[in-house]
Short mmCIF file of C-alpha atoms and ligand atoms in Angstrom, two decimals:
data_model
loop_
_atom_site.label_atom_id
_atom_site.label_comp_id
_atom_site.label_asym_id
_atom_site.label_seq_id
_atom_site.Cartn_x
_atom_site.Cartn_y
_atom_site.Cartn_z
CA MET A 1 40.52 47.07 -20.18
CA LYS A 2 42.86 45.73 -17.58
CA GLN A 3 40.02 44.38 -15.64
CA ARG A 4 38.86 42.29 -18.46
CA ILE A 5 42.39 40.68 -18.62
CA LEU A 6 42.50 40.08 -14.95
CA ILE A 7 39.27 38.22 -15.16
CA LEU A 8 40.22 36.42 -17.88
CA ILE A 9 43.30 35.28 -16.10
CA LEU A 10 41.35 34.43 -13.08
CA MET A 11 38.98 32.23 -15.37
CA VAL A 12 41.66 30.27 -17.21
CA SER A 13 43.41 29.69 -13.83
CA SER A 14 40.36 28.25 -12.15
CA VAL A 15 39.72 25.95 -15.25
CA ARG A 16 43.36 24.72 -14.77
CA LEU A 17 42.87 23.98 -11.19
CA TRP A 18 39.49 22.20 -11.78
CA SER A 19 40.60 20.18 -15.25
CA GLN A 20 42.56 17.68 -12.89
CA ASP A 21 39.66 16.09 -11.50
CA THR A 22 36.92 16.49 -13.52
CA ASP A 23 37.36 13.13 -15.54
CA HIS A 24 37.80 10.88 -12.40
CA ASN A 25 36.37 10.63 -8.59
CA PRO A 26 39.57 11.10 -6.03
CA CYS A 27 38.97 7.70 -4.58
CA ALA A 28 36.88 4.79 -4.20
CA THR A 29 38.18 3.38 -0.84
CA SER A 30 35.41 2.05 1.53
CA GLY A 31 34.19 4.22 4.10
CA ASP A 32 34.64 1.60 6.81
CA TYR A 33 36.34 3.26 9.67
CA PRO A 34 39.55 1.64 10.22
CA GLU A 35 39.18 -0.88 12.99
CA TRP A 36 43.26 -0.53 14.06
CA LEU A 37 42.80 3.26 14.22
CA ALA A 38 39.29 2.96 16.02
CA ALA A 39 41.06 1.10 18.91
CA PHE A 40 44.18 3.10 19.10
CA LEU A 41 42.12 6.44 19.37
CA ALA A 42 40.14 4.98 21.94
CA ASN A 43 42.94 4.15 24.08
CA PRO A 44 43.82 7.26 26.26
CA ASP A 45 47.23 5.76 27.28
CA ARG A 46 48.36 5.28 23.94
CA PRO A 47 52.14 5.99 23.10
CA LYS A 48 52.79 9.33 21.94
CA SER A 49 55.52 8.89 18.72
CA ARG A 50 58.49 10.85 19.31
CA SER A 51 59.13 13.77 17.44
CA GLY A 52 62.57 13.94 15.30
CA GLY A 53 62.89 10.04 15.24
CA ASP A 54 64.91 8.24 12.92
CA ILE A 55 63.15 7.63 9.02
CA VAL A 56 61.19 4.57 8.16
CA TYR A 57 61.86 3.08 5.35
CA LEU A 58 59.20 0.87 4.17
CA PRO A 59 59.03 -1.33 0.78
CA MET A 60 57.07 -0.30 -2.24
CA THR A 61 56.26 -2.81 -5.00
CA VAL A 62 54.98 -1.51 -8.31
CA HIS A 63 52.81 -3.71 -10.71
CA SER A 64 52.22 -1.85 -13.90
CA VAL A 65 49.13 -3.32 -15.62
CA GLY A 66 48.76 -3.02 -19.37
CA LYS A 67 46.61 -4.37 -22.09
CA THR A 68 46.69 -8.14 -22.91
CA ASP A 69 48.66 -7.25 -26.16
CA GLY A 70 51.50 -5.77 -23.95
CA THR A 71 50.86 -1.98 -24.49
CA GLY A 72 49.45 0.63 -22.31
CA HIS A 73 51.86 0.35 -19.81
CA TYR A 74 52.36 3.77 -17.57
CA PRO A 75 55.79 4.86 -18.83
CA LYS A 76 58.67 3.70 -16.18
CA LEU A 77 59.82 7.32 -15.95
CA ARG A 78 56.54 8.34 -14.95
CA ILE A 79 56.50 5.74 -12.36
CA PHE A 80 59.52 7.01 -10.77
CA GLU A 81 58.42 10.90 -10.97
CA SER A 82 55.18 9.55 -8.98
CA LEU A 83 57.51 7.89 -6.54
CA CYS A 84 59.90 10.58 -5.97
CA ARG A 85 56.69 12.80 -5.54
CA LEU A 86 55.33 10.21 -3.08
CA ASN A 87 58.53 10.39 -0.86
CA GLU A 88 58.84 14.36 -1.25
CA ASP A 89 55.13 14.22 0.56
CA PHE A 90 56.31 11.89 3.23
CA ALA A 91 59.54 13.45 4.06
CA PRO A 92 58.28 15.87 6.43
CA TYR A 93 56.82 12.95 8.62
CA ASN A 94 60.35 10.54 8.17
CA ILE A 95 58.34 7.90 6.26
CA GLN A 96 60.20 7.04 3.02
CA PHE A 97 59.53 4.43 0.14
CA TYR A 98 61.79 2.56 -1.70
CA LEU A 99 61.27 0.30 -4.61
CA LYS A 100 61.49 -3.28 -3.94
CA GLY A 101 62.49 -5.31 -6.79
CA ASP A 102 61.74 -4.80 -10.52
CA ILE A 103 58.43 -3.03 -11.64
CA ASN A 104 56.32 -6.03 -12.03
CA ILE A 105 54.50 -6.15 -15.72
CA ILE A 106 51.06 -7.64 -15.97
CA ASN A 107 49.51 -7.82 -19.37
CA ARG A 108 45.58 -8.44 -18.75
CA ASP A 109 42.58 -6.27 -20.20
CA ILE A 110 40.12 -7.38 -17.39
CA TYR A 111 42.56 -5.79 -14.83
CA TYR A 112 43.99 -2.85 -17.02
CA GLU A 113 40.33 -1.52 -17.02
CA HIS A 114 38.72 -3.19 -14.32
CA ASP A 115 35.67 -1.65 -12.61
CA ASP A 116 34.53 -3.64 -9.94
CA PHE A 117 36.20 -4.65 -6.70
CA GLY A 118 35.76 -8.36 -7.45
CA GLU A 119 38.32 -8.06 -10.36
CA GLY A 120 40.47 -5.67 -8.52
CA SER A 121 40.51 -8.26 -5.44
CA ARG A 122 41.37 -10.85 -8.10
CA MET A 123 44.50 -8.99 -9.62
CA MET A 124 45.74 -8.11 -6.04
CA ARG A 125 45.63 -12.01 -4.95
CA THR A 126 47.11 -13.07 -8.11
CA TYR A 127 50.12 -10.77 -8.21
CA LYS A 128 50.65 -9.17 -4.61
CA LYS A 129 53.84 -9.92 -3.02
CA PRO A 130 54.39 -10.26 0.72
CA LEU A 131 55.92 -7.88 3.20
CA THR A 132 55.52 -5.02 0.70
CA ILE A 133 53.29 -2.25 -0.18
CA ASN A 134 51.68 -3.38 -3.41
CA THR A 135 50.47 -0.78 -5.74
CA PHE A 136 49.15 -1.58 -9.10
CA ILE A 137 49.06 1.06 -11.78
CA THR A 138 45.84 0.52 -14.24
CA SER A 139 43.89 2.54 -16.68
CA GLU A 140 40.75 2.47 -15.06
CA ALA A 141 39.33 1.90 -11.49
CA PRO A 142 35.64 1.27 -9.97
CA SER A 143 33.49 4.11 -9.75
CA ASN A 144 35.64 5.90 -12.18
CA ALA A 145 38.11 6.74 -9.26
CA CYS A 146 41.66 7.79 -9.23
CA GLY A 147 42.65 4.93 -7.23
CA TYR A 148 41.55 2.98 -4.10
CA TRP A 149 43.16 1.03 -1.46
CA HIS A 150 41.31 -2.66 -1.01
CA GLN A 151 41.08 -3.05 2.77
CA SER A 152 40.99 -6.92 2.87
CA GLU A 153 43.56 -7.46 0.25
CA ASP A 154 45.67 -4.68 1.58
CA ALA A 155 46.75 -3.28 -1.80
CA ILE A 156 46.54 0.03 -3.69
CA VAL A 157 45.20 0.91 -7.17
CA VAL A 158 46.06 4.14 -8.81
CA ILE A 159 45.03 4.85 -12.43
CA LYS A 160 47.64 6.18 -14.93
CA ASN A 161 45.85 9.57 -15.54
CA CYS A 162 46.00 10.50 -11.31
CA MET A 163 49.81 9.50 -11.25
CA GLY A 164 52.53 11.46 -12.01
CA GLY A 165 55.07 14.08 -10.27
CA SER A 166 52.45 16.81 -9.36
CA GLY A 167 49.65 14.07 -8.46
CA HIS A 168 48.88 13.07 -4.84
CA THR A 169 46.55 10.37 -5.22
CA TRP A 170 49.22 7.50 -4.32
CA THR A 171 49.93 9.73 -1.19
CA HIS A 172 46.39 9.62 -0.39
CA GLU A 173 45.99 5.75 -1.12
CA VAL A 174 49.24 5.23 0.77
CA GLY A 175 47.71 7.27 3.80
CA HIS A 176 44.89 4.71 3.60
CA TRP A 177 47.27 1.93 3.78
CA LEU A 178 48.77 3.59 7.12
CA SER A 179 45.50 3.53 8.61
CA LEU A 180 43.92 7.14 8.12
CA PRO A 181 40.61 7.43 7.05
CA HIS A 182 39.34 10.33 4.93
CA THR A 183 38.90 13.72 6.92
CA PHE A 184 35.13 13.44 5.67
CA SER A 185 34.87 10.23 7.03
CA GLY A 186 31.11 9.11 7.61
CA TRP A 187 30.21 11.10 4.41
CA GLU A 188 31.50 8.64 1.91
CA GLY A 189 28.72 7.70 -0.76
CA LYS A 190 26.60 10.79 0.67
CA THR A 191 26.77 14.33 -0.93
CA TYR A 192 26.23 17.08 1.46
CA ASP A 193 23.08 19.35 0.69
CA ALA A 194 23.55 23.13 1.54
CA THR A 195 19.92 23.41 1.51
CA ALA A 196 19.14 20.51 3.86
CA GLU A 197 19.69 20.70 7.82
CA THR A 198 22.47 18.82 8.57
CA PRO A 199 21.99 15.84 10.83
CA LEU A 200 23.82 15.19 14.18
CA TYR A 201 24.96 11.63 13.19
CA HIS A 202 24.95 9.60 9.74
CA SER A 203 23.67 6.23 11.42
CA ILE A 204 23.39 4.24 14.66
CA SER A 205 24.19 0.43 14.77
CA GLY A 206 24.01 -0.94 18.21
CA ARG A 207 26.36 0.94 20.72
CA ASP A 208 28.09 2.71 18.08
CA THR A 209 26.84 6.23 16.76
CA ASN A 210 28.47 7.83 13.50
CA PHE A 211 28.40 11.37 14.65
CA VAL A 212 28.70 14.26 12.15
CA GLU A 213 31.46 16.41 13.12
CA ASN A 214 30.54 19.96 14.24
CA ALA A 215 32.35 23.09 13.40
CA LEU A 216 34.04 23.73 16.78
CA GLY A 217 35.08 20.34 16.84
CA LYS A 218 33.59 19.72 20.50
CA ASN A 219 33.01 16.09 19.35
CA CYS A 220 36.26 15.64 17.35
CA THR A 221 37.00 12.36 19.20
CA LYS A 222 33.88 10.48 18.12
CA ALA A 223 32.90 11.96 14.79
CA GLY A 224 33.99 12.22 11.28
CA ASP A 225 38.18 10.99 11.13
CA ARG A 226 38.01 11.21 14.98
CA PHE A 227 41.08 13.10 14.88
CA CYS A 228 40.83 16.50 16.66
CA ASP A 229 43.55 18.47 14.60
CA THR A 230 41.64 17.79 11.16
CA PRO A 231 38.76 20.16 10.97
CA ALA A 232 35.27 19.28 10.18
CA ASP A 233 34.65 18.21 6.43
CA TYR A 234 31.54 17.17 4.74
CA LEU A 235 32.79 17.03 0.97
CA SER A 236 32.62 13.78 -0.37
CA LEU A 237 33.28 14.82 -4.25
CA GLY A 238 36.39 16.22 -5.77
CA TRP A 239 36.60 20.02 -4.99
CA SER A 240 38.88 22.76 -5.59
CA CYS A 241 40.11 25.42 -3.06
CA ASN A 242 40.70 29.23 -2.40
CA GLY A 243 44.01 30.76 -1.81
CA SER A 244 43.77 29.66 1.77
CA PHE A 245 43.54 26.10 0.55
CA GLN A 246 40.01 26.21 2.10
CA SER A 247 37.09 24.87 0.17
CA LEU A 248 34.91 27.34 -1.96
CA GLN A 249 31.88 25.30 -0.67
CA VAL A 250 30.48 27.10 2.67
CA GLN A 251 29.08 23.88 4.76
CA LYS A 252 26.65 24.18 7.83
CA ASP A 253 26.89 22.07 10.83
CA PRO A 254 24.08 20.55 13.00
CA PHE A 255 24.20 23.90 15.07
CA GLY A 256 23.91 26.24 11.83
CA ILE A 257 27.80 27.21 12.38
CA ASP A 258 29.31 27.90 8.77
CA PHE A 259 32.64 26.48 8.00
CA ARG A 260 34.89 25.69 5.16
CA SER A 261 36.84 22.49 4.54
CA ASP A 262 40.55 22.42 4.92
CA GLY A 263 42.13 21.16 1.36
CA SER A 264 45.64 21.01 2.39
CA ASN A 265 45.37 17.72 3.98
CA PHE A 266 45.98 14.67 1.97
CA MET A 267 43.28 12.63 2.99
CA SER A 268 40.65 15.25 1.65
CA TYR A 269 38.75 15.13 -1.70
CA SER A 270 40.22 18.49 -2.60
CA ILE A 271 42.35 18.90 -6.10
CA ASP A 272 45.89 17.90 -6.17
CA ALA A 273 47.01 21.87 -6.18
CA CYS A 274 45.31 22.29 -2.74
CA GLN A 275 47.05 19.29 -0.81
CA SER A 276 50.36 19.55 0.90
CA LYS A 277 50.13 18.02 4.35
CA PHE A 278 49.30 15.46 7.01
CA SER A 279 48.19 16.62 10.59
CA ASP A 280 50.20 15.89 13.71
CA ASP A 281 47.68 13.33 15.02
CA GLN A 282 47.44 11.52 11.17
CA ASN A 283 51.11 11.76 11.53
CA GLU A 284 51.42 10.02 15.13
CA ALA A 285 48.96 7.18 13.95
CA MET A 286 50.64 6.33 10.94
CA HIS A 287 53.87 5.98 12.80
CA ALA A 288 52.01 3.79 15.72
CA TYR A 289 50.44 1.87 12.80
CA ILE A 290 53.54 0.94 11.31
CA ASN A 291 55.10 -0.02 14.71
CA GLN A 292 52.26 -2.12 15.81
CA SER A 293 50.90 -4.00 12.76
CA LYS A 294 53.56 -3.40 9.75
CA GLY A 295 57.09 -3.64 12.03
CA ASN A 296 58.09 -6.54 9.93
CA TYR A 297 57.92 -4.66 6.70
CA ILE A 298 60.47 -1.92 7.95
CA SER A 299 63.50 -2.37 6.14
CA LYS A 300 66.85 -2.88 8.40
CA ASP A 301 68.92 -2.31 5.12
CA ILE A 302 71.27 0.76 5.37
CA PRO A 303 69.66 3.05 2.81
CA ILE A 304 71.59 3.69 -0.18
CA GLY A 305 72.64 7.60 -0.70
CA LYS A 306 71.51 10.18 -2.93
CA VAL A 307 72.51 9.38 -6.55
CA SER A 308 75.64 11.63 -7.38
CA PRO A 309 74.31 14.76 -9.21
CA ASP A 310 77.59 15.00 -11.30
CA PRO A 311 77.05 15.10 -14.99
CA MET A 312 77.30 11.54 -16.80
CA THR A 313 79.24 11.23 -19.63
CA PHE A 314 78.67 8.90 -22.69
CA VAL A 315 81.27 6.34 -23.76
CA GLN A 316 79.77 5.12 -27.03
CA PRO A 317 78.41 5.51 -29.56
CA GLU A 318 80.43 8.67 -30.38
CA GLU A 319 78.20 11.90 -30.39
CA ASN A 320 76.51 12.22 -33.86
CA GLY A 321 78.09 8.81 -34.77
CA LEU A 322 77.19 6.26 -37.20
CA VAL A 323 76.06 3.14 -35.84
CA ASN A 324 75.41 -0.08 -37.57
CA TYR A 325 71.94 -0.67 -36.89
CA GLN A 326 72.15 -4.29 -35.77
CA GLY A 327 73.31 -4.94 -32.17
CA ILE A 328 73.85 -1.50 -31.21
CA ASN A 329 75.69 -1.17 -27.56
CA LEU A 330 75.10 1.96 -25.48
CA GLN A 331 77.61 2.59 -22.74
CA TRP A 332 78.47 5.48 -20.18
CA ASN A 333 80.39 6.07 -17.15
CA HIS A 334 79.17 4.83 -13.92
CA LEU A 335 77.85 7.43 -11.45
CA PRO A 336 78.39 7.15 -7.67
CA ASN A 337 75.59 5.88 -5.78
CA ALA A 338 73.19 4.76 -9.06
CA THR A 339 72.61 1.05 -9.07
CA HIS A 340 70.19 1.29 -12.15
CA TYR A 341 70.06 3.55 -15.08
CA LEU A 342 66.78 4.00 -16.98
CA VAL A 343 67.36 4.42 -21.01
CA ASN A 344 65.12 6.43 -23.30
CA ILE A 345 65.51 6.10 -26.88
CA SER A 346 63.64 8.44 -29.04
CA LYS A 347 63.49 9.57 -32.60
CA PHE A 348 62.53 13.34 -31.21
CA SER A 349 65.69 15.56 -29.39
CA PHE A 350 63.13 16.60 -27.00
CA PHE A 351 61.79 12.99 -26.33
CA VAL A 352 58.19 13.81 -27.06
CA THR A 353 57.45 10.42 -27.63
CA ILE A 354 59.90 7.36 -26.31
CA ASP A 355 60.32 5.01 -28.62
CA TYR A 356 62.30 2.52 -26.69
CA GLU A 357 62.70 2.47 -22.93
CA PHE A 358 65.32 0.13 -20.97
CA ILE A 359 66.24 -0.20 -17.45
CA VAL A 360 69.87 -1.38 -16.86
CA LYS A 361 71.86 -2.61 -13.51
CA GLY A 362 75.52 -1.72 -15.50
CA ASN A 363 76.60 0.99 -17.19
CA VAL A 364 76.33 -0.59 -20.88
CA ILE A 365 73.44 -2.09 -22.60
CA ASN A 366 72.99 -3.88 -26.09
CA ILE A 367 69.73 -2.71 -27.58
CA GLY A 368 69.78 -5.30 -30.42
CA ASP A 369 68.19 -3.65 -33.87
CA LEU A 370 67.12 0.03 -34.38
CA PRO A 371 65.37 0.97 -37.56
CA VAL A 372 68.29 1.91 -40.16
CA ASP A 373 69.00 5.47 -41.56
CA LYS A 374 67.61 7.53 -38.79
CA LYS A 375 68.92 9.69 -36.57
CA TRP A 376 68.21 8.58 -32.95
CA TYR A 377 68.29 10.47 -29.62
CA TRP A 378 69.19 8.77 -26.40
CA ARG A 379 69.55 9.85 -22.72
CA VAL A 380 70.12 8.00 -19.20
CA LYS A 381 68.70 8.55 -15.91
CA PRO A 382 70.82 7.05 -12.83
CA TYR A 383 68.75 5.89 -9.96
CA ASN A 384 68.63 3.46 -6.90
CA PRO A 385 65.77 2.09 -5.35
CA TYR A 386 65.72 5.14 -2.58
CA ASP A 387 66.66 7.94 -4.75
CA LEU A 388 64.62 7.98 -8.05
CA CYS A 389 64.59 11.76 -8.04
CA GLN A 390 67.92 12.34 -10.22
CA GLY A 391 67.37 13.82 -13.63
CA PHE A 392 68.34 12.62 -17.18
CA THR A 393 71.54 13.45 -18.85
CA GLU A 394 71.85 15.72 -21.74
CA ALA A 395 70.66 13.90 -24.84
CA GLY A 396 73.23 12.03 -27.16
CA ALA A 397 72.71 11.19 -30.85
CA PHE A 398 73.64 8.69 -33.27
CA THR A 399 72.21 7.73 -36.67
CA THR A 400 72.01 4.10 -37.73
CA TYR A 401 73.24 2.82 -40.95
CA ASP A 402 73.37 -0.36 -42.96
CA ILE A 403 76.42 -1.89 -45.02
CA THR A 404 75.15 -2.36 -48.17
CA ALA A 405 76.02 -5.05 -50.54
CA VAL A 406 75.20 -2.97 -53.82
CA ASP A 407 77.58 -0.16 -55.18
CA GLU A 408 75.02 2.11 -56.45
CA ILE A 409 73.64 5.29 -54.95
CA ASN A 410 70.86 4.66 -57.84
CA GLU A 411 70.56 3.66 -61.26
CA ASN A 412 72.30 6.28 -62.78
CA ASN A 413 75.16 6.39 -60.34
CA HIS A 414 77.35 3.50 -59.78
CA LEU A 415 80.91 3.51 -57.63
CA GLU A 416 83.42 0.75 -56.84
CA ILE A 417 85.91 1.03 -53.93
CA TYR A 418 88.96 -1.06 -54.08
CA PRO A 419 90.76 -2.64 -52.37
CA THR A 420 88.67 -2.75 -48.98
CA LEU A 421 91.13 -5.05 -47.26
CA ILE A 422 94.33 -2.69 -47.01
CA GLN A 423 97.58 -2.79 -46.03
CA ASN A 424 98.52 -0.70 -43.21
CA SER A 425 101.24 0.87 -45.32
CA GLN A 426 98.78 2.26 -48.17
CA SER A 427 97.93 6.11 -47.77
CA ALA A 428 94.98 6.11 -50.45
CA ILE A 429 92.24 3.72 -52.02
CA ASN A 430 90.43 4.26 -55.16
CA ILE A 431 86.90 5.02 -55.73
CA ASP A 432 86.02 4.40 -59.09
CA PHE A 433 83.12 6.47 -59.89
CA ASP A 434 80.38 5.87 -62.70
CA PHE A 435 78.06 8.85 -62.40
CA SER A 436 75.66 9.97 -65.07
CA ASP A 437 74.41 13.10 -63.05
CA LEU A 438 75.82 16.00 -61.96
CA LEU A 439 76.33 15.09 -58.36
CA ASN A 440 78.85 16.64 -55.36
CA VAL A 441 79.93 13.81 -53.40
CA GLN A 442 81.13 13.59 -49.74
CA ILE A 443 82.70 10.71 -48.05
CA ASP A 444 83.17 10.49 -44.34
CA VAL A 445 85.38 7.99 -42.67
CA PHE A 446 84.13 6.77 -39.34
CA SER A 447 85.68 4.33 -36.77
CA SER A 448 83.77 1.30 -35.72
CA THR A 449 82.60 2.97 -32.55
CA GLY A 450 81.30 6.05 -34.63
CA GLN A 451 83.68 8.60 -34.45
CA MET A 452 84.05 10.72 -37.70
CA LEU A 453 87.80 10.61 -38.48
CA LYS A 454 87.79 11.90 -41.92
CA ARG A 455 86.12 13.76 -44.85
CA GLN A 456 86.75 14.48 -48.24
CA THR A 457 84.59 15.83 -50.98
CA PHE A 458 84.62 15.40 -54.64
CA ALA A 459 82.78 17.74 -57.02
CA ASN A 460 80.96 16.08 -59.63
CA PRO A 461 83.24 13.27 -60.36
CA GLY A 462 81.44 11.85 -63.49
CA ARG A 463 83.18 8.99 -64.91
CA SER A 464 86.40 8.91 -63.25
CA LEU A 465 88.77 7.12 -60.77
CA GLN A 466 89.64 9.27 -57.49
CA GLN A 467 91.81 8.62 -54.82
CA LEU A 468 90.33 8.48 -50.86
CA GLU A 469 92.96 9.59 -48.66
CA ILE A 470 93.42 7.39 -45.51
CA SER A 471 96.92 7.76 -44.15
CA GLY A 472 97.08 7.89 -40.37
CA LEU A 473 94.21 5.36 -39.82
CA THR A 474 95.65 2.20 -37.89
CA SER A 475 94.64 -1.18 -37.90
CA GLY A 476 90.82 -1.78 -37.61
CA ILE A 477 87.35 -1.73 -39.31
CA TYR A 478 86.08 1.48 -40.75
CA LEU A 479 83.03 2.68 -42.32
CA LEU A 480 82.90 5.16 -45.45
CA LYS A 481 79.52 6.83 -45.79
CA ILE A 482 79.10 8.13 -49.19
CA SER A 483 76.84 10.89 -49.34
CA THR A 484 75.24 12.65 -52.32
CA GLU A 485 71.70 14.68 -52.53
CA ARG A 486 70.42 11.71 -54.49
CA GLY A 487 71.04 9.03 -51.65
CA ASN A 488 73.66 7.51 -49.42
CA LEU A 489 75.91 4.33 -48.98
CA VAL A 490 77.92 3.15 -46.38
CA LYS A 491 80.54 0.45 -46.86
CA ARG A 492 83.28 -0.98 -44.71
CA ILE A 493 87.14 -1.12 -45.21
CA THR A 494 89.50 -3.07 -42.95
CA ILE A 495 93.04 -1.98 -42.64
CA GLN A 496 95.24 -4.82 -41.69
ZN1 ZN B 501 40.46 7.76 -0.06
#
């Protein structure tokens, strides 16, 4: 029995590992070996990059591509989580990315689901911004891929399904942007066949021979990705790894030596769960490429520090308060080092769906109107362009109301409130009930910011004149929420 359970667990976990990439191919970046890198690696006197140098900050512009009708956009929260992941992946190599400008919203069906590079290239040419890394988030990409780096446009596409806080597709594509080829360079578009003899080279054109890297790495400077600290790899289709992050597939080099591919490298086609690093030589090439080719991209600005991890506090509306459904204001206390806030509003306390999403530069936002008579939950995520990793606040809640002109709960039950303009000295107002049904009535008095101040109940008032106690209320506008099991009313009173 124990054994059967173990086998079941193993099966489930391997299905989970595989499920990420069964729908999409990892990458559709062309297999052309990067010219800059070829020259850099061919130079025996190439400068060695210093270890432990300063962090290089590069600008990242995100273009969110949706359908023409404006739907389909990847949620901003997920964009931030993905950028946070990208920065975690690059942190050991002293390369960091900051969000440059606002997220650029593009609504075009043909780009949202583009399946050829011509359309992708047109999209990039139309929208890309200068001196920044341009990433386009779409629904589909050519070759059913998770993403690609377009060499001549020098921009990146990642599809929504392959973004997210646990994915490494963006890291892989930025690796291409930073000059890196695939670890299986030369095998793009070819499928390794274990039953066939492995060739010594892929092709010869003029004086250039595209060699197959051998398992012992003896030809590493002129074969595969030409990095000597990334071992041979022939796997050009998405693959899963074993507990040592190596390919399940055993490959045979041209001399008949068996080896497995290293799945921990971001530039391989292993699935996300295997990937965790760049090699030292890849790191050195990326830094040299930034210095030699992208020096004018490096930000000279002093980066803003991490957003304070202190808990945030809400100012308005009051917790569980009552809020007029029109022109709703949300306000919170500013948090040190936060320059922006992402505001989510949902009908669900766990934010299963996010009904409204806003980015705010200050600590207050007027969100306009929300549907009436509903409980809404809201939360705020503070961030700055360098730190998108701080979490959300605890959720707050409020209920929307509409001040009604009618004075009836339903056709059998009416009431009249008077006066509604009240002198400060008055201690009570009249509630003239005309109820045909036996109903208990609860009246809550709310301040204009939504704070509940008083509650009074009336057991089966029927047809009677009652008094609502209001002593202690200062000048201002107040809301009376009259609740019964047959319906509710909200009325306004003003104390002068
Ligand atoms: Zn790639």
